[in-house]
GROMACS .gro file of C-alpha atoms in nm:
model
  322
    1UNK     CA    1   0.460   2.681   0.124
    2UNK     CA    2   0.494   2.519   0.490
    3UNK     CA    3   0.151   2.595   0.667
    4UNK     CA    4  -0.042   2.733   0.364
    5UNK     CA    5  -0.327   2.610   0.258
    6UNK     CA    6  -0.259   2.492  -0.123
    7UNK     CA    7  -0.564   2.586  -0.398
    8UNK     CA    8  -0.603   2.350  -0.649
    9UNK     CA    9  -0.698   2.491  -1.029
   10UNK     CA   10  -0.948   2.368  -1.229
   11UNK     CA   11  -0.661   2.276  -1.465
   12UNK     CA   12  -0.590   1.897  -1.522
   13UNK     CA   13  -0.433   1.713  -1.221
   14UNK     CA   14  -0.108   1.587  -1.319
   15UNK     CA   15  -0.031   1.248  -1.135
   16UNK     CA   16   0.298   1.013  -1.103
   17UNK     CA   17   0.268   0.682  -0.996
   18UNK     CA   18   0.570   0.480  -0.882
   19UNK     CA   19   0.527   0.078  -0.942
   20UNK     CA   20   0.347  -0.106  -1.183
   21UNK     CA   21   0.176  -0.347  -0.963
   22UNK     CA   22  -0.151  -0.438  -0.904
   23UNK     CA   23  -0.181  -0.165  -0.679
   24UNK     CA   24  -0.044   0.115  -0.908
   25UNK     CA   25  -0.230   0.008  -1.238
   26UNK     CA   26  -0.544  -0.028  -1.103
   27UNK     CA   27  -0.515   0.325  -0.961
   28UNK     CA   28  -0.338   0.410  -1.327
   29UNK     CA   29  -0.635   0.275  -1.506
   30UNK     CA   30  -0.919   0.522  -1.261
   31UNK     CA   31  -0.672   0.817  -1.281
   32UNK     CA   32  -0.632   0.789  -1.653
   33UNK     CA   33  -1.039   0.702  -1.730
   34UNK     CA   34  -1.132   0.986  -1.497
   35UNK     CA   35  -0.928   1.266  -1.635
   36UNK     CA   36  -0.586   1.278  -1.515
   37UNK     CA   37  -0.254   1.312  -1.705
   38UNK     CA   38  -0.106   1.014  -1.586
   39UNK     CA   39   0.254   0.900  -1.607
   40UNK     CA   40   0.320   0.557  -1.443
   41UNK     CA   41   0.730   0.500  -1.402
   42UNK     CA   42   0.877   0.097  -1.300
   43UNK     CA   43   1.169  -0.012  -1.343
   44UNK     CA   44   1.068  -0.291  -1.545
   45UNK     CA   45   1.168  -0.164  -1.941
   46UNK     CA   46   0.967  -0.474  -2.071
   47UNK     CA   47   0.656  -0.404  -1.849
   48UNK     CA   48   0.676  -0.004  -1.956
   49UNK     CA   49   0.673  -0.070  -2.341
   50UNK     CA   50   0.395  -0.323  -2.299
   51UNK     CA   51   0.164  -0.047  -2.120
   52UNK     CA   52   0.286   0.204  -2.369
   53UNK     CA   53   0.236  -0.004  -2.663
   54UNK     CA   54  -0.113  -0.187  -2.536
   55UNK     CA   55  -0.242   0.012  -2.255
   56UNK     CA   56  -0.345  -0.135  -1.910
   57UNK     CA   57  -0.625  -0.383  -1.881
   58UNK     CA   58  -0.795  -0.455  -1.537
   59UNK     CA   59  -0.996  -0.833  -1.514
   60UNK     CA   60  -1.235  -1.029  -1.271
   61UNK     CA   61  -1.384  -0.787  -1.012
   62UNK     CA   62  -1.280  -0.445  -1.238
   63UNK     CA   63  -1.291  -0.479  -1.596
   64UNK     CA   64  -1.170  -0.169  -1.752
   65UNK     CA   65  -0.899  -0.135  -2.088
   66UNK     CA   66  -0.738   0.154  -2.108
   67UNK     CA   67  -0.434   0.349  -2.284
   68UNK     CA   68  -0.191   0.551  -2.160
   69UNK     CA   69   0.053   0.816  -2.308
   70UNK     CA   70   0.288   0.824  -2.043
   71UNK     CA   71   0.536   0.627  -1.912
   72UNK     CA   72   0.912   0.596  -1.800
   73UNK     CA   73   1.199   0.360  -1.651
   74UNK     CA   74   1.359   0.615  -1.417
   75UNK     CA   75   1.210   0.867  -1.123
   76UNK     CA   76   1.425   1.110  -1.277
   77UNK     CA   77   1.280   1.084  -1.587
   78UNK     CA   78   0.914   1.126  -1.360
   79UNK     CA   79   1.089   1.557  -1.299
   80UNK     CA   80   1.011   1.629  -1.668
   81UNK     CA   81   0.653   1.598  -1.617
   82UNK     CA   82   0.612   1.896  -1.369
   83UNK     CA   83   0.385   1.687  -1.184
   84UNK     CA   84   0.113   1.809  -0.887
   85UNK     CA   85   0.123   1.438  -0.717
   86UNK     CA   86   0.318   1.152  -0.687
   87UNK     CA   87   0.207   0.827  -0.571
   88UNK     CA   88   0.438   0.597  -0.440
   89UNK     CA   89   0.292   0.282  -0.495
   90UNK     CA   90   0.592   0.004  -0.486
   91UNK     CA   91   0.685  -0.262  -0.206
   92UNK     CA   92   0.799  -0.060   0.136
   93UNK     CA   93   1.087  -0.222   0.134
   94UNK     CA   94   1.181   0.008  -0.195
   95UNK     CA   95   1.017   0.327  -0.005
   96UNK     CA   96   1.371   0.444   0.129
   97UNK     CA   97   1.531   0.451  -0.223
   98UNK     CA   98   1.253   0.591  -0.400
   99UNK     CA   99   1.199   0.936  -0.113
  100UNK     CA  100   1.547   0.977  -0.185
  101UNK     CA  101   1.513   0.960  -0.534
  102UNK     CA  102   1.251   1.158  -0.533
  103UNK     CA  103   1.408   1.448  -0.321
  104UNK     CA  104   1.623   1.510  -0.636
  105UNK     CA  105   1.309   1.615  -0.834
  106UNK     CA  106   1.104   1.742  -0.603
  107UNK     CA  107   0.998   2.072  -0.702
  108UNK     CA  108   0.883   2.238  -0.371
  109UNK     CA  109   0.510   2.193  -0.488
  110UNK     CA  110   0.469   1.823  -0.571
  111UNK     CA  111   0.255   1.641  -0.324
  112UNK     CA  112   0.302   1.309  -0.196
  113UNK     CA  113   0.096   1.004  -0.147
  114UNK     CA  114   0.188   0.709   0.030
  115UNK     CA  115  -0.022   0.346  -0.119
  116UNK     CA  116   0.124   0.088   0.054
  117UNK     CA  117   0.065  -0.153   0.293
  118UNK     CA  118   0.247  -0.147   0.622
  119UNK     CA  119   0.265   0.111   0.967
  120UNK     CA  120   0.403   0.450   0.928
  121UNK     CA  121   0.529   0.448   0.597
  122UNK     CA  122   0.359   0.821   0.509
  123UNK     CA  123   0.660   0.965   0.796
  124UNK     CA  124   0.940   0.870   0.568
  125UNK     CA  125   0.780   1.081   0.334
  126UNK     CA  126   0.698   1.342   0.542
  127UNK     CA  127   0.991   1.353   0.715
  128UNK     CA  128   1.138   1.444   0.319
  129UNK     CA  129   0.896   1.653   0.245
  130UNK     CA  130   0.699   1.801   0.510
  131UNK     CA  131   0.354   1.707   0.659
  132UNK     CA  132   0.194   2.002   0.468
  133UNK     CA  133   0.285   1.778   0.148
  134UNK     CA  134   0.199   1.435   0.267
  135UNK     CA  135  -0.064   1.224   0.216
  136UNK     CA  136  -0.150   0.855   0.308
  137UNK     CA  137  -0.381   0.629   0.116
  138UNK     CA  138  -0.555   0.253   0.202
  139UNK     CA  139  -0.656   0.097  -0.036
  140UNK     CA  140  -0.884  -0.164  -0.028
  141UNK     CA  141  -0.874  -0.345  -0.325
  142UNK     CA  142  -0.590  -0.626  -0.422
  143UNK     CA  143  -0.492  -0.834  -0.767
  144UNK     CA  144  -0.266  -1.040  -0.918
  145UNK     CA  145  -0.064  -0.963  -1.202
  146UNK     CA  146  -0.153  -1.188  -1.492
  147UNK     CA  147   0.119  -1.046  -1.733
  148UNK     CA  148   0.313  -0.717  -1.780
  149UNK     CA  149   0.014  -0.507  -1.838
  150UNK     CA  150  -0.301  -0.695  -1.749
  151UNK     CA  151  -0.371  -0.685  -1.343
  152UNK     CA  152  -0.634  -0.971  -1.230
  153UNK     CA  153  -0.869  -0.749  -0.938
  154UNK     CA  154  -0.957  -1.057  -0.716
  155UNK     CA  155  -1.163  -0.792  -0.520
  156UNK     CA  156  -1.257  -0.422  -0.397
  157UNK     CA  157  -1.395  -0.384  -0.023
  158UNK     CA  158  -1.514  -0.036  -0.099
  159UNK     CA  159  -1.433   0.246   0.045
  160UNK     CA  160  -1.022   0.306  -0.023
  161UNK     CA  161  -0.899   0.610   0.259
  162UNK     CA  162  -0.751   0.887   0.141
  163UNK     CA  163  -0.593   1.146   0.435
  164UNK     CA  164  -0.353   1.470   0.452
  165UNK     CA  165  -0.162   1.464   0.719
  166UNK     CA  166  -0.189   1.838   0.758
  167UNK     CA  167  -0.488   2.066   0.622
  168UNK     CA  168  -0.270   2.185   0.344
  169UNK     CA  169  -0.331   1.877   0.147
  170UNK     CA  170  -0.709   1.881   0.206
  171UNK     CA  171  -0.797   2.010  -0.173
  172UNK     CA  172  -0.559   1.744  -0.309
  173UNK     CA  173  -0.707   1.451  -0.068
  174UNK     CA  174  -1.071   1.604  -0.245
  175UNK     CA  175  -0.954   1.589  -0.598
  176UNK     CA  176  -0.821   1.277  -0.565
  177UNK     CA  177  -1.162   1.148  -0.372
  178UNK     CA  178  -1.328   1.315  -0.673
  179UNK     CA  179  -1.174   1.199  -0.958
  180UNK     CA  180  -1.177   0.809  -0.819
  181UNK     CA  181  -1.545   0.843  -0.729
  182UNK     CA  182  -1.623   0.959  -1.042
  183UNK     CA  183  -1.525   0.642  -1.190
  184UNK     CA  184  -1.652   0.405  -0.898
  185UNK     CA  185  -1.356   0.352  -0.715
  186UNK     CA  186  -1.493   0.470  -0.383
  187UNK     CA  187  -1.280   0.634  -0.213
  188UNK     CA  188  -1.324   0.859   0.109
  189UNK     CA  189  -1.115   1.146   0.271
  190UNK     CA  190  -1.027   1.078   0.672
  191UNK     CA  191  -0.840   1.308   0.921
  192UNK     CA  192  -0.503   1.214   0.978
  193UNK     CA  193  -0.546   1.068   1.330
  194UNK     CA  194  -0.883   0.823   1.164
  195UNK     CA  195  -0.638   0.698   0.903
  196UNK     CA  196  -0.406   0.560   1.116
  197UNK     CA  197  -0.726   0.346   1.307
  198UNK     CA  198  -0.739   0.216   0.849
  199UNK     CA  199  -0.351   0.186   0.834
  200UNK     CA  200  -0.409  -0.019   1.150
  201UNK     CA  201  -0.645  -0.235   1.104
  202UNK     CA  202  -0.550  -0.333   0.754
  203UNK     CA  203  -0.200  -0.398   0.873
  204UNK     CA  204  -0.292  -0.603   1.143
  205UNK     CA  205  -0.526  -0.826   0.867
  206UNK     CA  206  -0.192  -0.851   0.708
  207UNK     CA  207   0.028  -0.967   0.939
  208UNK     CA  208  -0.178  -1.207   1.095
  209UNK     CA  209  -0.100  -1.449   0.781
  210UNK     CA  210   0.119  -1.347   0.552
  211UNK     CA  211   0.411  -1.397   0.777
  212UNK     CA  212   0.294  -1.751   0.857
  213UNK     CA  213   0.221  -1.877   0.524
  214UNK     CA  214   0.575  -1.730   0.439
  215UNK     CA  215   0.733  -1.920   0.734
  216UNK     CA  216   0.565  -2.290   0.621
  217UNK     CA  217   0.512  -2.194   0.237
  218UNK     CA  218   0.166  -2.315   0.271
  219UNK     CA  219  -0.119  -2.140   0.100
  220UNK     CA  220  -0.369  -1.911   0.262
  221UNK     CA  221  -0.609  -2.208   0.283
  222UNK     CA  222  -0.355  -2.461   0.406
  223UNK     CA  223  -0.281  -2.236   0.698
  224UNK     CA  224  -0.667  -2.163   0.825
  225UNK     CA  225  -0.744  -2.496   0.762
  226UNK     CA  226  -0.521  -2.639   1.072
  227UNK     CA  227  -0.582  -2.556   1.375
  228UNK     CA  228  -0.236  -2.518   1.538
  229UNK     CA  229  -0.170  -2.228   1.295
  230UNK     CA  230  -0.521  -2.085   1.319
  231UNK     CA  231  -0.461  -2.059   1.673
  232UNK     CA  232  -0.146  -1.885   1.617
  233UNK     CA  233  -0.296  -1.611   1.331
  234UNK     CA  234  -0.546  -1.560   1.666
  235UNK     CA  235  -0.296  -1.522   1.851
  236UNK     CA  236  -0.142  -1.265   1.614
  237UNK     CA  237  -0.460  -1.077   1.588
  238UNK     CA  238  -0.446  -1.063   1.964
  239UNK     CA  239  -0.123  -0.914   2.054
  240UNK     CA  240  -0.164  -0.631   1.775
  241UNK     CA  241  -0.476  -0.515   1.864
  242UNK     CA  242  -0.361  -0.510   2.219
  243UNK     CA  243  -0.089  -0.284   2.092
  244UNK     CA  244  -0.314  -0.093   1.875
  245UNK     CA  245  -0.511   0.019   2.196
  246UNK     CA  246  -0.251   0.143   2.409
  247UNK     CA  247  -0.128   0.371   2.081
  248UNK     CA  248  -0.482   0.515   2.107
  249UNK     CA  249  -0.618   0.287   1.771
  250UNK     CA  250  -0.980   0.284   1.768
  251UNK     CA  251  -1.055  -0.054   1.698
  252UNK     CA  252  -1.348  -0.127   1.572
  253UNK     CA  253  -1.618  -0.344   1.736
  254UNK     CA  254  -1.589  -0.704   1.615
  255UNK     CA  255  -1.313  -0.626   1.438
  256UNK     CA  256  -1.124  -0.987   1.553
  257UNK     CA  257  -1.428  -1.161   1.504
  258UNK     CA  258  -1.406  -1.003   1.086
  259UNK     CA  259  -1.045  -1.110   1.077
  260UNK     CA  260  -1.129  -1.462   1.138
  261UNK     CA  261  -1.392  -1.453   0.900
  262UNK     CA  262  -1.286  -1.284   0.625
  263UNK     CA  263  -0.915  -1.489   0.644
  264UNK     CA  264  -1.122  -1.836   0.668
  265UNK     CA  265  -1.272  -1.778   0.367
  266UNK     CA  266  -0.909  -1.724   0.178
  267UNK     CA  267  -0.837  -2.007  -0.138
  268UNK     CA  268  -0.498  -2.160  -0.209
  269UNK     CA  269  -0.380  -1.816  -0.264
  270UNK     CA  270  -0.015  -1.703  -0.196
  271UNK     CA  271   0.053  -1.383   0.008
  272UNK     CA  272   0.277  -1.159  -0.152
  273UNK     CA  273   0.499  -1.229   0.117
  274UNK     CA  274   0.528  -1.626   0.060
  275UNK     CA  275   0.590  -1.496  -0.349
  276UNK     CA  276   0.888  -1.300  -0.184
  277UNK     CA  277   1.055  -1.526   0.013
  278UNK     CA  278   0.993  -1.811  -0.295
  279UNK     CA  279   1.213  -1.554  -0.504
  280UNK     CA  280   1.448  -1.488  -0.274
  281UNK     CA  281   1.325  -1.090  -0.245
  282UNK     CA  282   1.350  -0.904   0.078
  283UNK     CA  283   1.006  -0.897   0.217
  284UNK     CA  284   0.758  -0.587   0.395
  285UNK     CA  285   0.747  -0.800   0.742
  286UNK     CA  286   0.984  -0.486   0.936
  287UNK     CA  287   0.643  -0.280   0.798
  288UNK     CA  288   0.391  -0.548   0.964
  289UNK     CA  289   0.460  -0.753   1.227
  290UNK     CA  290   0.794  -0.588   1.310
  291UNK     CA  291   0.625  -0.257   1.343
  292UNK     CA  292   0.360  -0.411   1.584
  293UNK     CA  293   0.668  -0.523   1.773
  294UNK     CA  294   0.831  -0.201   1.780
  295UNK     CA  295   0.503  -0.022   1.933
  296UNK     CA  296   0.480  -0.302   2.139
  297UNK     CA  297   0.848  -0.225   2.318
  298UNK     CA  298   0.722   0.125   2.312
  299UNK     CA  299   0.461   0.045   2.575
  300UNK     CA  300   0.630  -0.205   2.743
  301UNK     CA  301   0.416  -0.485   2.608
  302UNK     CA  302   0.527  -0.840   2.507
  303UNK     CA  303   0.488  -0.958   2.177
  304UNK     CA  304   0.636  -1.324   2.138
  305UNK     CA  305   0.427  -1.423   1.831
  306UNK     CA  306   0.456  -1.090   1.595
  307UNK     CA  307   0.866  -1.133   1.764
  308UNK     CA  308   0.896  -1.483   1.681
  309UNK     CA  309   0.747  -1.426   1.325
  310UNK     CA  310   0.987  -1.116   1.274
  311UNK     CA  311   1.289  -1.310   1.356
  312UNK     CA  312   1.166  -1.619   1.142
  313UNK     CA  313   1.089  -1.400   0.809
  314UNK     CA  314   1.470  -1.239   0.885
  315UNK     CA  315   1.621  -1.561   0.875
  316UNK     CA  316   1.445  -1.680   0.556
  317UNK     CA  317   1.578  -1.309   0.360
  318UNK     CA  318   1.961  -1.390   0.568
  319UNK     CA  319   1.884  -1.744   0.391
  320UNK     CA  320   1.783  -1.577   0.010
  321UNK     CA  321   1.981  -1.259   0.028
  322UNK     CA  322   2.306  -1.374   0.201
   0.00000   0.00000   0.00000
């Protein structure tokens, strides 16, 4: 199939989603209401019976209720479906172990898309399964989980990104696009080289914070509302976009300015990453700031503050995980 350009029937799309988080329901939920044979796999038994038994049920900024037929505990279980897509939708630092996993269903026509935060994650995937069968997603929206089947939206910047990496995966990137629109979850296709200025930008909004309010377990609020580690998320912002640049990143204009903004106007809400470190998980900082480090060696430009932060978050997991 490598280098052909894949026609998509008018037949129903059948869609896998990995992870049961905010992330992957809310997609679940627009899939399912616009069409799609969904089957959303976690590892969580508890959490799948509860979406078999009583659906999934978006809140706040999205209010939507809807059932589902399919679901499973195991990506193996995900090869009976003969799915077209998968969408990996779980914590990077789970991305590893579930391409692998994944490799032992694949079925040489399955494409797949990568909804995560953090740099580069779509060339694991690709690297498994080829460019022509990659995609990469941004989304835009973000909740909370309120219990095992009920996601609290807390809000939806419209427009999510959707991009193949190759233009094999262009009718897939449309369908997708189509099927979300159609139920007002805006969501635009971008070339491959545009969604990396997205994965960017996003990721850099990310890091600026998370990795701080993980360091001093202070809320998003707590942290903007001092100035010594304002100054620092500034600083943050900084270096990255710095780095950004010289890996040819369009930045935006303003785009620092927006940060600032938009992060000053953040509650007393924790990052996921603070919620990781609080339960002793293993967090997506090697995906954020240590990925803005590792461009920044590339170019032979000094990063003390995304370094320093990097090194901190590692010795909080070395702390939880032993």
């Amino acid at each position: 199939m490598e280098g052909n350009i894949v026609k998509i029937s008018d037949a129903q799309l059948r869609i896998g989603i990995i992870g049961g988080g905010p992330a992957g329901l809310t997609l679940a939920a627009h899939l399912i209401e616009a069409g799609a044979m969904v089957v959303v796999c976690d590892l969580i038994t508890e959490k799948i019976d509860v979406i078999k038994k009583s659906g999934i049920k978006l809140t706040k900024t999205i209010n939507k209720h809807v059932s589902i037929n399919h679901v499973c505990c195991t990506i193996s279980e995900l090869g009976d479906y003969d799915l077209d897509v998968i969408v990996i939708s779980v914590k990077t630092t789970a991305l590893n172990a579930v391409v692998e996993q994944l490799t032992r269903i694949d079925s040489g026509k399955m494409f797949v898309i990568c909804a995560q935060n953090g740099i580069d994650n779509e060339l694991i995937a690709a690297e498994a399964f080829g460019k022509d069968r990659t995609l990469r997603m941004v989304i835009n929206y973000a909740g909370e989980m309120k219990n095992l089947n009920t996601v609290k939206v807390t809000f939806f910047h419209p427009p999510n990104h959707i991009a193949a990496l190759t233009a094999n995966g262009k009718e897939i990137s449309e369908a997708i696009r189509n099927l979300l629109n159609s139920v007002k979850l805006k969501t635009v296709i971008s070339g491959p080289d545009k969604i990396r200025n997205h994965v960017w930008e996003k990721s850099i909004l990310n890091a600026s914070l998370s990795c701080l309010c993980a360091i001093s377990h202070c809320t998003m609020k707590e942290v903007m509302s001092f100035p010594e580690t304002k100054d620092l998320v500034a600083g943050i912002i900084d270096e990255s976009i710095m780095v950004a640049k010289k890996e040819n990143i369009e930045i935006r204009n303003g785009f620092r300015r927006d940060c600032i903004l938009y992060l000053e106007k953040a509650g007393h809400h924790k990052p996921s990453m603070l919620i990781d470190i609080e339960n002793g998980a293993m967090t997506e900082i090697d995906r954020l700031n240590g990925k803005i480090r590792e461009y920044g060696l590339k170019h032979g430009i000094d990063t003390p503050l995304n370094r320093a932060v990097t090194a901190l978050i590692h010795l909080q997991e070395k702390k939880e995980n032993g």
